[in-house]
């Protein structure tokens, strides 16, 4: 014999396949209740009296229900987070600091491009408000505005004119340039008028955007002429600047040497070389300190003298009078790989002041899927990042809008980066873009574009809490000498004596080196869940996984096999009865003795019923259930019986 | 009488017990390993083992494997939980609201440490030198023959400023600013720096040590910084030689600085402020510091219940070269903590009303073993120099003390900006000529700072005052006249207006509607958590409890006991066999007879000497343990059935 067969035979001998021991389901249940480790079940069997039994059945079922309920609660609350806040005192990385002049381009440089627009604006001011000439205090004498714009005379200015609307009759508007009345169709959209209810003004100023192909028009009106003119100016300004190449724009803006008079970081001098250029469409040249990924500065002491100290030269004379109406600089503190959204978040710096900005660093970490919807690096967000920076919610929203803009309008909006294979909108190539843009923007604000639902927040972010305070600078007594030295420092960049209103001092520093980290961690682990299950099972029923296996074994395997066995026996009996006329001599009970309760299966196999059974002719041991429900005896009786059961199965 | 009797009784008892033990040992094991195991499995309260013994062999095997599996899972999970517990994690609870709290200590300083009119005599030489330097840098063409004559060059020669001409980048030329007086300049070309501007020439500070033999240049990209740094260094040298009492007199007095004070509805004055001499800002005044008297509580939010101050900065009397920023410096801090105004303070601008809403942001941490924080700084290896001010430990104080320690170690003198340890001196040019070089080396060194950060520990309670700052012009043009008049009258008893917009500051400091946000740490995993999780795991997999563990321990002890008894029996039999081998079947000795008498199970081995087969075939011992008799039946049955199965 092969050794494999030998082993097989041995296994067969030692581990014979046997069915369930109990003959009937009822018996099985009874056996289960007595032998099981769970607590309630035994009571049901042991209790005397119907009421008590009923009570125990109710209790047991309630306990089971409670277990299910509680475990369901545990499972449902599995994906919760616990938050921990930690403080570490350590050497901190200094953030990147981006500084921009509020005015994007030197007016003297950009004026030739904007000559027509300026003329138009002045004319509008004159006709609308009777304002004749800008009494520029020290502004360069207005050179004769010879239009430097080569090529065709820009007609777009006349396509979108400023108009005066009568509040009463919205369908009529006066074009201030030609004076002719125009028929206005389309809806009038008051900017902010929905919430503000400006009632006093009879006449409102605004402009109308129409799409060329269709007669759809959108009219924008403003309660104040200041807003109207600025918005209108901005619209045309973007149109013009979109056609200017980037190098030219950079040249028109301020250089780093010009903007930064002095720079001091952590007790060491720094200069323009420590700053990197970043061109922002609306703010011109911005300069970022500490932007280099590999050589990040860090701070190992708190306090203003260990931070960044810069003196900025804000040349107010070069300001564009219509585009910006405030003076100063904007500063934003951000991560090295983060895109500085100057126009959205930024601290403004006043001239002739020292602005001291104390920082506290807070780091937040969120748990991603499945705890929350945040994204680790934006790779799983279906929107291409058009910025050359790390993912953030704002980048996603802007990218989404820009992509949609390119899709719908065929060109990209000026104040955001260009997606691949697209160019900025201008009136020559895309005459419809303004209407398209405003319509799209409206939809975006009303969350109709779906950007807000697609974009998800980033899982980790650093946040610098800023405490800003102002002081007078330079002080009365130090003004004289300081301005002299600063003028020397600026040297040949500017050929004039500095005034204190041209300068702003900025101090950015860590107040202390405490870094707060807000971290989410899973509140539950699998171990905790299991031990909570164990606690629940133990509390209500003194149950364990073993009981669950028992339940599976008894209720599913054993009872099913009992049922199957009964069905099999019944079928066999039925078959033998059918065959009976053919061979009536065949003893029908030869097989039936396997299961003595075959014909009375719906009744309890009591002692009497067992006695009623026909004795099996060939069997040595009668298949009677034991008279007493002694566990010990029961088992022996069943085991004897079952060895018999096996015989016919094999034969 | 009774005592010895009692003792005798006790010894008797012990003896009896020992004899019993001996007998038991001699008798051999009362029952077998198998019996014991079967008994345990049947009677234990854990769920798995019971099933091992009560069913057929296949299920037996299955349940055996399952039980082992579950037991190992339980142990693994226990390990996980114990490790989690020993990682000492904390959970935080956050509470926000309003309650009556101690008003924060408010430190007010003037940005200028001294009144120029009072320190003029000390700074006279330096200022003249400074003006000459500026003159040379900015307008070098002008003749200055008469201007340089009166200058005191001892200050200058110690740490001079130089111009570095970088027009030829390969041969930078160093020019002393007063070259025509001293001829230090190495370059022979006549007046090379005349046409120099900021892009071509850099101003640098020459730092020398060891009598000018070792020199370095500290470069600056702008002349403004160079002269400012230079001036501060020289002024530090001058002031460090003046005793503190005199410095206090030179600063702004409380009476001068604080014009009006109102706390809640109660008037206060400069007398309610504690004076503190701060090396950076001169005389600072601290309201509600809490070192001498109890701290004042504030029980209402809003401006009306806070602190209102009117300050006069006296901007005209600022030291012109020392500070270029004019304003009041302000810091809110905890009671009994040292105000580090320069690091954490904010500015308040003159001619404005600054309103500051305060939210107390407190973090209370658990100490060891949860984190490395320190409660009072006593376990930090650095002596807190600020404890002389009766202030509590803070990490800022520790880091500054650490710096001063290093300064004294390296330069053998203390820096003027930090407190002095006992028996040390502040640095000055006369006694410590190398200190500037040494100090600037130390200040640049990152290693020193990191060492300090490593040594200092955070304190367990961290309080931050979150401020919402807003500003407005004050006084308004309409009210300007009478306000100045009244304030001038009050302070100087003069009818002339002695105050101006440039110097006057109004401050409102008050609690916000929610004045506290407390983050409190508590142990995330305490011992109750651990026990309930251990219990949960044990219960979940095996339905066990602590009592089951005790049962198990009992069985293990029984096991060991059986083993001991067997070993004793085995060694005894070995000895006997050897004895038998030597005498080759002698008649039973007396000892053997005695043995046979005491041990019922004893059988003389004379019949077959090699008959000590394995344990199974040993006859079942006669006396089962008394406790187990009711249960013995079944295990015996099982054994029988097993052996029957084998026989078939």
Tab-separated table of C-alpha atoms in Angstrom, chain A residues 93-99 263 265 270-279 286-298 308 332-341 388-390 464:
chain	number	residue	atom	x	y	z
A	93	UNK	CA	11.202	76.639	8.943
A	94	UNK	CA	10.655	80.219	8.002
A	95	UNK	CA	7.755	80.475	5.580
A	96	UNK	CA	7.996	81.940	2.136
A	97	UNK	CA	7.054	85.609	2.168
A	98	UNK	CA	5.756	87.200	-0.997
A	99	UNK	CA	5.759	90.970	-1.211
A	263	UNK	CA	16.736	93.481	3.834
A	265	UNK	CA	17.164	88.237	8.069
A	270	UNK	CA	20.191	89.939	2.520
A	271	UNK	CA	19.423	91.566	-0.778
A	272	UNK	CA	17.519	91.184	-4.005
A	273	UNK	CA	19.326	87.942	-4.793
A	274	UNK	CA	17.533	86.253	-1.925
A	275	UNK	CA	14.198	86.972	-3.548
A	276	UNK	CA	12.679	85.213	-6.498
A	277	UNK	CA	10.492	86.910	-9.022
A	278	UNK	CA	6.910	85.915	-9.288
A	279	UNK	CA	4.781	87.689	-11.820
A	286	UNK	CA	6.067	90.222	-6.729
A	287	UNK	CA	9.108	88.997	-4.886
A	288	UNK	CA	9.218	85.923	-2.740
A	289	UNK	CA	11.690	85.515	0.052
A	290	UNK	CA	12.866	82.071	1.088
A	291	UNK	CA	11.265	80.318	-1.839
A	292	UNK	CA	14.091	78.008	-2.746
A	293	UNK	CA	13.127	74.466	-1.977
A	294	UNK	CA	16.561	73.179	-1.109
A	295	UNK	CA	17.855	76.061	0.982
A	296	UNK	CA	15.006	76.951	3.228
A	297	UNK	CA	15.841	79.381	5.967
A	298	UNK	CA	14.846	78.414	9.423
A	308	UNK	CA	12.774	89.226	8.224
A	332	UNK	CA	1.452	87.091	2.096
A	333	UNK	CA	2.989	84.366	4.193
A	334	UNK	CA	2.777	80.938	2.659
A	335	UNK	CA	4.418	77.572	2.302
A	336	UNK	CA	7.332	77.242	-0.084
A	337	UNK	CA	5.418	75.109	-2.540
A	338	UNK	CA	2.182	76.981	-2.169
A	339	UNK	CA	0.880	79.464	-4.685
A	340	UNK	CA	0.473	82.918	-3.174
A	341	UNK	CA	-3.058	84.127	-3.768
A	388	UNK	CA	2.962	75.293	-10.772
A	389	UNK	CA	2.396	74.709	-7.079
A	390	UNK	CA	1.182	72.177	-4.576
A	464	UNK	CA	0.449	81.051	10.085
